[in-house]
Tab-separated table of C-alpha atoms in Angstrom:
chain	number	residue	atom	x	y	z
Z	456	UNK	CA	-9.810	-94.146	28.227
Z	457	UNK	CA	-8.015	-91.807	30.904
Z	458	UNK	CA	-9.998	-89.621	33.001
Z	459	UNK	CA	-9.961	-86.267	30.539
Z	460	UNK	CA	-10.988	-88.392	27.428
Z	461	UNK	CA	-14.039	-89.441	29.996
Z	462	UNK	CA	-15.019	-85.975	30.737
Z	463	UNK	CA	-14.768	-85.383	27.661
Z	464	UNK	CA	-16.979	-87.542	26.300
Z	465	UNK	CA	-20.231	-87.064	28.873
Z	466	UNK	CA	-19.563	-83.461	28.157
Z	467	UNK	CA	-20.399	-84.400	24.609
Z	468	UNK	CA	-23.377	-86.486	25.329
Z	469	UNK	CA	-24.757	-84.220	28.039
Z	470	UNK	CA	-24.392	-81.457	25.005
Z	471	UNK	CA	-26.307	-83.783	22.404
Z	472	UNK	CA	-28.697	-84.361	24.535
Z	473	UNK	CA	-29.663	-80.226	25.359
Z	474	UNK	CA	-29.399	-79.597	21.407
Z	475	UNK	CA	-31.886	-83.019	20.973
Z	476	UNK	CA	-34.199	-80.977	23.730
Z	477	UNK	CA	-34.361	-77.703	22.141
Z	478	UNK	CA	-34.661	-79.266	18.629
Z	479	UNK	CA	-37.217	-81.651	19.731
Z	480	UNK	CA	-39.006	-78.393	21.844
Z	481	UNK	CA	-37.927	-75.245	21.769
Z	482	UNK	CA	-38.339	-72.813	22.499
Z	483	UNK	CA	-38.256	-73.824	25.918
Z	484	UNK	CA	-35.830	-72.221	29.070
Z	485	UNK	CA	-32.512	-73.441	31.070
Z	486	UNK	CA	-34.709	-74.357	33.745
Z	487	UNK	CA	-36.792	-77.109	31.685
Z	488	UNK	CA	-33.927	-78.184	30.157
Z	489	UNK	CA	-32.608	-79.320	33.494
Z	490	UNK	CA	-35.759	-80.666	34.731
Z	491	UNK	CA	-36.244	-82.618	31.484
Z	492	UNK	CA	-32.810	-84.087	31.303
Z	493	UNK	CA	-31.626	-84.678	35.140
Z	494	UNK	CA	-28.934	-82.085	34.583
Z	495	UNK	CA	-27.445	-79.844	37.056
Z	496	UNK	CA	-28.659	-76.270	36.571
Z	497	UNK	CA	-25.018	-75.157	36.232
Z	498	UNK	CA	-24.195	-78.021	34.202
Z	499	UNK	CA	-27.313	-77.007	31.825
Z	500	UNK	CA	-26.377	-73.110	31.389
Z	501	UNK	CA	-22.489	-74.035	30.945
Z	502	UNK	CA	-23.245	-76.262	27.999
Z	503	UNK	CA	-25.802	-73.946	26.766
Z	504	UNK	CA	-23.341	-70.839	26.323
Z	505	UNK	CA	-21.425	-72.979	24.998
Z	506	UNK	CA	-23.393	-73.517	22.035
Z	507	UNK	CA	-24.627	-69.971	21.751
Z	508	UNK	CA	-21.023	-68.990	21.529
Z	509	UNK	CA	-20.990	-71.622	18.886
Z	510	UNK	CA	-24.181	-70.029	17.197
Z	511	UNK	CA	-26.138	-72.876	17.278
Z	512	UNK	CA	-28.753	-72.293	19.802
Z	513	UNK	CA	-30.098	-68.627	20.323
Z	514	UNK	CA	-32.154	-66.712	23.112
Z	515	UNK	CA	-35.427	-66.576	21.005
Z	516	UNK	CA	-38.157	-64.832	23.897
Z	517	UNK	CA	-38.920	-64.705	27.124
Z	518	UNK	CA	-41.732	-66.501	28.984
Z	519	UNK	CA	-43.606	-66.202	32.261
Z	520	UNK	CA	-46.295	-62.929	33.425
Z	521	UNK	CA	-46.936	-61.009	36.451
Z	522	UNK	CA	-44.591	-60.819	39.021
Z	523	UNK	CA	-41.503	-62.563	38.796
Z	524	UNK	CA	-38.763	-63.821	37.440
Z	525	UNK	CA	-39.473	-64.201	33.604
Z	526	UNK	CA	-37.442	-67.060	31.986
Z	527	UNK	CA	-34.904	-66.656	29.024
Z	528	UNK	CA	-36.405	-69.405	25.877
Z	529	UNK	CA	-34.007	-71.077	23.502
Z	530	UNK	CA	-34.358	-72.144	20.076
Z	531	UNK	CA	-31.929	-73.710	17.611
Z	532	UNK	CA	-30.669	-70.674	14.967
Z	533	UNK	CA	-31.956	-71.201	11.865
Z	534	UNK	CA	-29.335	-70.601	9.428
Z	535	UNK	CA	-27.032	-71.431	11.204
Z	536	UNK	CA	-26.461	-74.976	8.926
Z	537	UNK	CA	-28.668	-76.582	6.363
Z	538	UNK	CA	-29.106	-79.875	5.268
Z	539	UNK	CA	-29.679	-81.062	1.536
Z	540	UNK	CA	-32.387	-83.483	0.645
Z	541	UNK	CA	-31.544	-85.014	-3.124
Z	542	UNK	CA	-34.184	-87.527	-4.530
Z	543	UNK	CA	-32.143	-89.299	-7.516
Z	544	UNK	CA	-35.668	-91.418	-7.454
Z	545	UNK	CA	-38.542	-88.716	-8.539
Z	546	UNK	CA	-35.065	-86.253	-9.402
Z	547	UNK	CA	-35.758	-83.374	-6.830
Z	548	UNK	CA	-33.570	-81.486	-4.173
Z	549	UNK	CA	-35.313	-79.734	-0.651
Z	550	UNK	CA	-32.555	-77.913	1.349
Z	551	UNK	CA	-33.471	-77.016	4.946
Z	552	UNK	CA	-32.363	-74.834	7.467
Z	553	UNK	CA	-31.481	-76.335	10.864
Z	554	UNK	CA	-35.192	-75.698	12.731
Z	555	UNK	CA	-36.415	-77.950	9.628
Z	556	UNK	CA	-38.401	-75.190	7.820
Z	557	UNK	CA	-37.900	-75.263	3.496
Z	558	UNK	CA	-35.460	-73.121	2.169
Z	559	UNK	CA	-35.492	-74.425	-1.533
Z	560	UNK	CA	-37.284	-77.097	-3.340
Z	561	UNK	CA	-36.630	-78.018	-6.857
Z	562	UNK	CA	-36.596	-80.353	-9.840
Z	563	UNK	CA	-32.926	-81.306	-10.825
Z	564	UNK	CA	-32.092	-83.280	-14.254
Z	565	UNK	CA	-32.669	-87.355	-14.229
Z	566	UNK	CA	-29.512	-88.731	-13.419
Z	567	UNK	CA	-28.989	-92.329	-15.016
Z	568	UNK	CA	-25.943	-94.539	-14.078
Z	569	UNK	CA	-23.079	-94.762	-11.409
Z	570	UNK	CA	-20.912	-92.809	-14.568
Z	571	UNK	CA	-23.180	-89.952	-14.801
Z	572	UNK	CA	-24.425	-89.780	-11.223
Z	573	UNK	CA	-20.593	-89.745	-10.793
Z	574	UNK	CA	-20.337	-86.994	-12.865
Z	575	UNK	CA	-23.273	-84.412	-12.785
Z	576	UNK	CA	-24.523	-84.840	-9.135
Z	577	UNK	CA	-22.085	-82.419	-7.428
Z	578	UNK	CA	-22.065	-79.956	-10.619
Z	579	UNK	CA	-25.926	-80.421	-9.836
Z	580	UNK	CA	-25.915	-79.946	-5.935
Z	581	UNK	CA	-23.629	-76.894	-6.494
Z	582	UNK	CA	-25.502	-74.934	-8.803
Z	583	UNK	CA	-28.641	-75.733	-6.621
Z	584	UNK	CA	-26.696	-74.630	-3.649
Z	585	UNK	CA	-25.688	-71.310	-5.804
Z	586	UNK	CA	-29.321	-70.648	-6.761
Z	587	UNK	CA	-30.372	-70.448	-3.045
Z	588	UNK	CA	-27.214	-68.262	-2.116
Z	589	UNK	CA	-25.739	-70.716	0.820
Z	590	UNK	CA	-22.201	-71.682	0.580
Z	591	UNK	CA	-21.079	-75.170	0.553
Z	592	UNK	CA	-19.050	-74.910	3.806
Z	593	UNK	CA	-22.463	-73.908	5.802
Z	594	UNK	CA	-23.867	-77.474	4.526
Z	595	UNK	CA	-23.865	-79.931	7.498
Z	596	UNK	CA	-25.987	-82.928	6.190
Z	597	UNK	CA	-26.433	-84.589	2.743
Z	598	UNK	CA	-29.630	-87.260	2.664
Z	599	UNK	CA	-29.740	-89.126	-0.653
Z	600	UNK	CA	-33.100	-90.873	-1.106
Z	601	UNK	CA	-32.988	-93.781	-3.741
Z	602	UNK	CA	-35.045	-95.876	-5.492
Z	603	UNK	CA	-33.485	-99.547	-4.123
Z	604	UNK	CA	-31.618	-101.251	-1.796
Z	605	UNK	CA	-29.159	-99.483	-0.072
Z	606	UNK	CA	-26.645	-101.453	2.893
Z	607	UNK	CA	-26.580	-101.359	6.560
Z	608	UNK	CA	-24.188	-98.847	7.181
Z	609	UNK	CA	-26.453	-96.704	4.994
Z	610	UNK	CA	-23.019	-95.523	2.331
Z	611	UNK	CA	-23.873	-97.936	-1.097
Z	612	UNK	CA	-26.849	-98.661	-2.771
Z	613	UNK	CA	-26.750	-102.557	-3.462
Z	614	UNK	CA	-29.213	-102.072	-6.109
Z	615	UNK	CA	-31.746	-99.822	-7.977
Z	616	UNK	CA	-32.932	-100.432	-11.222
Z	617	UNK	CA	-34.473	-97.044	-11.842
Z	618	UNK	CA	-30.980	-95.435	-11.485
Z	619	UNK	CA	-29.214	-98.562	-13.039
Z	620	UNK	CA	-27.075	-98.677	-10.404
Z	621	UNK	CA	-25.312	-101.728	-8.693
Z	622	UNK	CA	-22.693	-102.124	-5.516
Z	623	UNK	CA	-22.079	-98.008	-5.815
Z	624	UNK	CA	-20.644	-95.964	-3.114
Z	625	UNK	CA	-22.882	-93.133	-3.149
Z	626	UNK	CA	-22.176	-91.597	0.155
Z	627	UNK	CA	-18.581	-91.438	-0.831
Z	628	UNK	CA	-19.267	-89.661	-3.959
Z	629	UNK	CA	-21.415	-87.170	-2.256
Z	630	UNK	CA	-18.936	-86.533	0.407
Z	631	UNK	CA	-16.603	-86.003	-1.626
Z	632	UNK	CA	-18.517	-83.284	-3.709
Z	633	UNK	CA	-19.953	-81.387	-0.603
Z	634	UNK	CA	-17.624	-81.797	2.173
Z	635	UNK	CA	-20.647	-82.804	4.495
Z	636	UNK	CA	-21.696	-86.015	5.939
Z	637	UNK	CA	-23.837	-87.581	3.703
Z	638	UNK	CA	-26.027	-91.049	4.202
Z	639	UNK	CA	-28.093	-92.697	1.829
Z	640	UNK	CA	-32.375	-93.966	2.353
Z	641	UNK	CA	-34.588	-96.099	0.488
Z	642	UNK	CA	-37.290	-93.556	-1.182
Z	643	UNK	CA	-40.346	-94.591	0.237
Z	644	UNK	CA	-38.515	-95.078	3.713
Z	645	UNK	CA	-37.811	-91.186	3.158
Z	646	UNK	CA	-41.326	-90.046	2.013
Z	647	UNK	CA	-42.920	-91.963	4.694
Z	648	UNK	CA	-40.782	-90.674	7.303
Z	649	UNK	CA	-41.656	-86.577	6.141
Z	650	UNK	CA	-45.759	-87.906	6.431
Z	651	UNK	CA	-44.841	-88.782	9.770
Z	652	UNK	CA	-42.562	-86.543	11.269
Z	653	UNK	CA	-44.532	-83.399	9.621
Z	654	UNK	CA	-46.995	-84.550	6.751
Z	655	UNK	CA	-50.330	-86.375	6.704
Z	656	UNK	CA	-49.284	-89.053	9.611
Z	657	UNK	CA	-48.560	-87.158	12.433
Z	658	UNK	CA	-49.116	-88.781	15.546
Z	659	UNK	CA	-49.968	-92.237	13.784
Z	660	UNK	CA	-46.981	-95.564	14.816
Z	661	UNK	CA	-48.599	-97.857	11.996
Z	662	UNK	CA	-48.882	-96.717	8.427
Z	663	UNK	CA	-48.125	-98.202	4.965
Z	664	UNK	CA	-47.093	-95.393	2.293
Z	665	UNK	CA	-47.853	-96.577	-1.520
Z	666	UNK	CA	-46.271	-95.091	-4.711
Z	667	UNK	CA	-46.904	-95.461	-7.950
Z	668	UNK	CA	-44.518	-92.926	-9.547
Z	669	UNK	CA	-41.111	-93.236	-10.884
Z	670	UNK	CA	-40.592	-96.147	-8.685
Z	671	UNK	CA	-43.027	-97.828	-7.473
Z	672	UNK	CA	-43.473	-99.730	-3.863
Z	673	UNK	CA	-44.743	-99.744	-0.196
Z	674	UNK	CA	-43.250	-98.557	2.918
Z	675	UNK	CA	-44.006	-99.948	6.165
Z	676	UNK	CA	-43.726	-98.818	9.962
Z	677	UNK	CA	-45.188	-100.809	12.465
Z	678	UNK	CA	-45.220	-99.853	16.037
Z	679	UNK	CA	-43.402	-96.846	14.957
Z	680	UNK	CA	-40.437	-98.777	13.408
Z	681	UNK	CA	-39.673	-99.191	9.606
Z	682	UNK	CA	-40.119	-102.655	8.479
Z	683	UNK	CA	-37.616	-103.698	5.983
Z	684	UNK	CA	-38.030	-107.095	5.984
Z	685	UNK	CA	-34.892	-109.947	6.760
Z	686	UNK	CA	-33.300	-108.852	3.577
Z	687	UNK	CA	-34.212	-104.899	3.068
Z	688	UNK	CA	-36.771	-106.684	0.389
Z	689	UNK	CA	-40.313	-105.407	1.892
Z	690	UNK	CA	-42.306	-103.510	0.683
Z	691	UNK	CA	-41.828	-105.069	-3.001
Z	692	UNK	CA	-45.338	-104.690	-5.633
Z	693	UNK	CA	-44.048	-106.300	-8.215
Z	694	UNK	CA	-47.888	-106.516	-9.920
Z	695	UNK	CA	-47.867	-102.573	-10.042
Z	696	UNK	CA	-44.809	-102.456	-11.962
Z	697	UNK	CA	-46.131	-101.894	-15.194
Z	698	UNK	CA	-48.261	-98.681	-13.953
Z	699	UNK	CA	-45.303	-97.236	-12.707
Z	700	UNK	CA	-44.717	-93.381	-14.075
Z	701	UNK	CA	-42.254	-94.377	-17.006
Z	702	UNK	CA	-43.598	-97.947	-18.386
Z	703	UNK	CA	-47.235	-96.817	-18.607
Z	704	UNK	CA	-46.377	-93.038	-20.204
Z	705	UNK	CA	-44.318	-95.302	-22.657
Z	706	UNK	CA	-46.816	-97.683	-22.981
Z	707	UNK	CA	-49.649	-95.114	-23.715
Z	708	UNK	CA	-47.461	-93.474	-26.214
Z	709	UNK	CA	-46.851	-96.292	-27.985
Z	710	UNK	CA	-50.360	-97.289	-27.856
Z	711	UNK	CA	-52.009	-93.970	-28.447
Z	712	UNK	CA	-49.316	-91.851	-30.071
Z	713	UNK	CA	-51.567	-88.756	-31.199
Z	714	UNK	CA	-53.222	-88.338	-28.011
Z	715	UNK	CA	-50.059	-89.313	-25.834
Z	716	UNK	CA	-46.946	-87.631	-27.914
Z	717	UNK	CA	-44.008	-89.857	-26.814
Z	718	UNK	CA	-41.789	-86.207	-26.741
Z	719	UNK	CA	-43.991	-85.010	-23.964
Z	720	UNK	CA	-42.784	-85.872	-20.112
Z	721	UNK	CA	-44.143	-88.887	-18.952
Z	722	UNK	CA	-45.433	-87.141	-15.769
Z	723	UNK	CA	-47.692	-84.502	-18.356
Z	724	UNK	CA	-48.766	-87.987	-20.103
Z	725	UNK	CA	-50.104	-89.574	-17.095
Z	726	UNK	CA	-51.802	-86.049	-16.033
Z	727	UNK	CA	-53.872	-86.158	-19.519
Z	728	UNK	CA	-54.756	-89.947	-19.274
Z	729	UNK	CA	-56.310	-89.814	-16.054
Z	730	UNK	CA	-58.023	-86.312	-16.560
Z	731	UNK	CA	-59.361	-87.609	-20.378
Z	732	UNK	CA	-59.836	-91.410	-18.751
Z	733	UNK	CA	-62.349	-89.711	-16.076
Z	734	UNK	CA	-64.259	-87.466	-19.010
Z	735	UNK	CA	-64.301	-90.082	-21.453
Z	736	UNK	CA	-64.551	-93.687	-19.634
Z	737	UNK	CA	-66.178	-95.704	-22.643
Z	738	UNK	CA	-62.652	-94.199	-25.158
Z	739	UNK	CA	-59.325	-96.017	-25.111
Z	740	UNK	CA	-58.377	-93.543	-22.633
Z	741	UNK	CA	-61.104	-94.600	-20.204
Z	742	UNK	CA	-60.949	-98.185	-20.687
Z	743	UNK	CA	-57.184	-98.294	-20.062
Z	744	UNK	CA	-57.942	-96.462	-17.092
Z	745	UNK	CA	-60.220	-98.749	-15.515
Z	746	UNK	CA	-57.632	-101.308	-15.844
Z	747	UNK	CA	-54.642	-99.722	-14.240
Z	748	UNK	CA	-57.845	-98.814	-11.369
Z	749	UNK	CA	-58.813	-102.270	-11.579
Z	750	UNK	CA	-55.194	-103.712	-10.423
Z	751	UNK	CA	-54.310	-100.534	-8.478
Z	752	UNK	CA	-57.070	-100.923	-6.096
Z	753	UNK	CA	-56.563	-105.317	-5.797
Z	754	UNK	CA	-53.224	-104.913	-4.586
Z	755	UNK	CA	-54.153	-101.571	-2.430
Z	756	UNK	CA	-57.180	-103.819	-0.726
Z	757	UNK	CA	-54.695	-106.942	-0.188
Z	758	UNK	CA	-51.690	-104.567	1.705
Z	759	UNK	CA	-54.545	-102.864	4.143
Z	760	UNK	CA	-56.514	-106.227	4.738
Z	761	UNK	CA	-52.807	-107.815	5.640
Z	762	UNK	CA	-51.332	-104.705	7.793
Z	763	UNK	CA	-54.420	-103.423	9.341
Z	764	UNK	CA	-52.706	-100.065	9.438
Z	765	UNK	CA	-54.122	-96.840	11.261
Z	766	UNK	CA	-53.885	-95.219	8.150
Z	767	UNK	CA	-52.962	-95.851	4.170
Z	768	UNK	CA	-50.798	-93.236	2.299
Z	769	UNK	CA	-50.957	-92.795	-1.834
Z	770	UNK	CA	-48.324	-90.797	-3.392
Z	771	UNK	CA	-47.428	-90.388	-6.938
Z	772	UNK	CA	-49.564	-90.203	-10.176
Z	773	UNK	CA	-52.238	-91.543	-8.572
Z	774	UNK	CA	-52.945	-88.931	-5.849
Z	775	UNK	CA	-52.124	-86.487	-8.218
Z	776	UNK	CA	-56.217	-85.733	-9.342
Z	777	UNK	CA	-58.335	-85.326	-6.732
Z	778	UNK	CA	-61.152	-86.711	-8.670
Z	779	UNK	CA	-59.133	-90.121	-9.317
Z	780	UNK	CA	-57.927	-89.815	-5.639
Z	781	UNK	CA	-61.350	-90.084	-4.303
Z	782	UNK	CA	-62.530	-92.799	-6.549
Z	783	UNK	CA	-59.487	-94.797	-5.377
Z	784	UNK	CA	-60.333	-94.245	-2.140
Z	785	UNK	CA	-63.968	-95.236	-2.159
Z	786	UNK	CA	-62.904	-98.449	-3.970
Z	787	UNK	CA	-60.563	-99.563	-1.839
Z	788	UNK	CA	-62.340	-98.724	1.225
Z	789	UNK	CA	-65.740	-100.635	0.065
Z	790	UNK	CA	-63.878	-103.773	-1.000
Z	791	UNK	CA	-61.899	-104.100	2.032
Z	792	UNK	CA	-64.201	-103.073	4.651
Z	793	UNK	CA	-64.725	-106.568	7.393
Z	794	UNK	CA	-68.061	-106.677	9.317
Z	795	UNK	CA	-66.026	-106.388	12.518
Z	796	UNK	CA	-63.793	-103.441	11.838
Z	797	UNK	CA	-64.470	-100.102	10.066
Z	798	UNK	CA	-62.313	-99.165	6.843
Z	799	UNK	CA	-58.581	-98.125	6.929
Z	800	UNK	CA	-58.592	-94.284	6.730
Z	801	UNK	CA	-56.299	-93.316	3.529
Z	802	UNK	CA	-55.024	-90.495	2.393
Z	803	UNK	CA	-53.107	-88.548	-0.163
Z	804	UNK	CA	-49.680	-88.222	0.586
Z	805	UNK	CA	-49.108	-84.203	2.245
Z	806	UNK	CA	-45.656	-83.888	0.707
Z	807	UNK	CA	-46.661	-85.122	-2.608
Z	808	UNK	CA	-43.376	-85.210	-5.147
Z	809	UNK	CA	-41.224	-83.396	-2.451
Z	810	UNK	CA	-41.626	-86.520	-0.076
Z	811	UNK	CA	-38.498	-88.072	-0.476
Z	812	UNK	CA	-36.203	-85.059	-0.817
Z	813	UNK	CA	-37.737	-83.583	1.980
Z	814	UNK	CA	-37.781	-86.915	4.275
Z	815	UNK	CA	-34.181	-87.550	3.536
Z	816	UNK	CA	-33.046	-83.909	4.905
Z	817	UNK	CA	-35.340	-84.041	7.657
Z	818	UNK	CA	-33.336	-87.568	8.742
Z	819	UNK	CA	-30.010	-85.702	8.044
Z	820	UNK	CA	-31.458	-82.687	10.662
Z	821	UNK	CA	-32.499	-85.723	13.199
Z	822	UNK	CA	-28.760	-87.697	12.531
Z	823	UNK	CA	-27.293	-84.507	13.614
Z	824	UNK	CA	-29.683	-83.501	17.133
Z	825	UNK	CA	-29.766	-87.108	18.081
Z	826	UNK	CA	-28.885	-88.342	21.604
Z	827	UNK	CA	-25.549	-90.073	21.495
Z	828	UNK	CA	-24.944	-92.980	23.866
Z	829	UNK	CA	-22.068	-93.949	25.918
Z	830	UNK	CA	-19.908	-96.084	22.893
């Protein structure tokens, strides 16, 4: 690389790293900029107009009392990008603006098969766009959260079943539709990350996140890092399948069709059997209940005992009634409890259905203020 295309390129990285700073903690001044990154004062308030002039950053306040000089605080400018969030999983979009506050947040249609994702995702994203009045153009991130495997380079999903889709290039779809960089993340690697970064797991490095909606599965950080497992496979709960969101609201309805219409949504369904298994626990209702509790709170009792995390997350149906939250809770917490160590604080997840629409934006808003390295 000749000598421009060098200059060139720390200029980049020195800029990266300012808009990492002021996303990370801004508002904050020129002058803490440069003591926090090792930059030259002139260096720091060169590559600072720059991206004022670019309408990125702003001069939000000013800070400092008494007598002096008072310093000049920047903040990132809020609108002036967004980035999408779309859940194909638990069928949801979150757009945010670029200081990671919600714009929008909103059910979409359940989308089905590479053919129909294909086909009604951008008609979906652009009418969702429409509905919060921000033009395509001003989109500069597309996260799309799925229920599955997706591939290292984070652009095809190498399988979900609850999307029926197989080797699909999702990212390239999306692209293609929006016009911004899109990326794709595993669901519960998405939901975890938006208990973490801003939910009900601030501050914690080990957690396991458990759903039991639409799809059903752990996620895992340890030490602050995502475990995936050697194949992307962790995480699997193959024994909660069948109280997964669809198969038991089928189930029920096919079991107990007056009580649990199969016409109604399967979320509604699952809503009435836990609120009518709690009132009545000797019915059908009740006894079907204590089942699903029953498995729910083996396998929830086996993941703490084996991660030892600082803190358990439940998402989906079954954090969805307090009441059945708490017993949960108290179950799991009694069975699991060693002499030796007290038991695993859980809680409900903060984001609730939102978690995965919102992680997978917030990801997009960190892809685009991360520190780049030298190549």
């Amino acid at each position: 690389m000749n000598k421009i295309g060098n200059q060139q390129m720390m200029r980049d990285i020195n800029k990266s790293l300012l808009l990492h700073q002021i996303y990370a903690y801004g508002p904050i001044s020129r002058a803490e900029l440069a003591r926090k990154t090792k930059l030259s004062p002139s260096t720091v308030s060169i590559l600072i107009d720059e991206t004022i002039r670019e309408g990125v950053v702003y001069e939000s306040g000013t800070s400092g009392s008494g007598v002096g000089r008072r310093m000049t605080l920047l903040s990132i400018k809020a609108d002036s990008g967004y980035a999408l969030g779309v859940d194909l999983g638990g069928s949801r979009c979150a757009l945010l603006n670029m200081r990671g506050d919600i714009v929008s947040s909103e059910t979409i249609p359940m989308l089905r098969g590479e053919s129909e994702i294909t086909e009604r995702l951008p008609e979906i994203v652009a009418a969702f766009l429409e509905s919060c009045r921000i033009d395509t153009a001003r989109l500069r991130t597309v996260g799309v959260s799925v229920p599955g495997r997706i591939d290292a380079t984070q652009r095809v999903v190498v399988r979900a079943s609850p999307i029926e889709a197989e080797s699909f290039a999702l990212a390239d779809v999306v692209e293609k539709a929006t016009g911004a960089r899109a990326f794709l993340v595993n669901d519960l690697d998405a939901a975890g990350f938006a208990e973490r970064f801003n939910g009900a797991a601030q501050g914690l490095d080990t957690i396991v996140y458990i759903l039991i909606g639409y799809g059903v599965g752990a996620g895992i950080v340890i030490d602050n890092r995502v475990y995936r497992g050697s194949e992307g496979g962790a995480g699997s709960l193959p024994r909660l399948y069948p109280y997964g969101t669809r198969r038991l609201a089928g189930q029920l309805a096919q079991e107990m069709p007056r009580t649990f219409p199969a016409q109604d949504a399967p979320e509604e369904i699952l809503q009435r059997f836990v609120a009518l298994g709690l009132e009545q626990a000797d019915g059908p209702a009740g006894r079907q209940l204590t089942q699903a509790t029953e498995a729910i709170v083996e396998e929830c009792v086996s993941i703490v005992q084996l991660l030892n995390p600082q803190q358990a997350i439940l998402s989906g149906w079954i954090a969805e009634n307090e009441s059945y939250f708490e017993l949960l809770k108290t179950k799991i917490q009694s069975r699991e409890t060693g002499k030796l160590r007290r038991p695993t604080p859980i809680t409900a997840a903060h984001w609730k259905l939102q978690g995965a629409a919102v992680g997978a934006a917030t990801l997009g808003l960190h892809h685009i203020f991360r520190m780049r390295e030298v190549d």
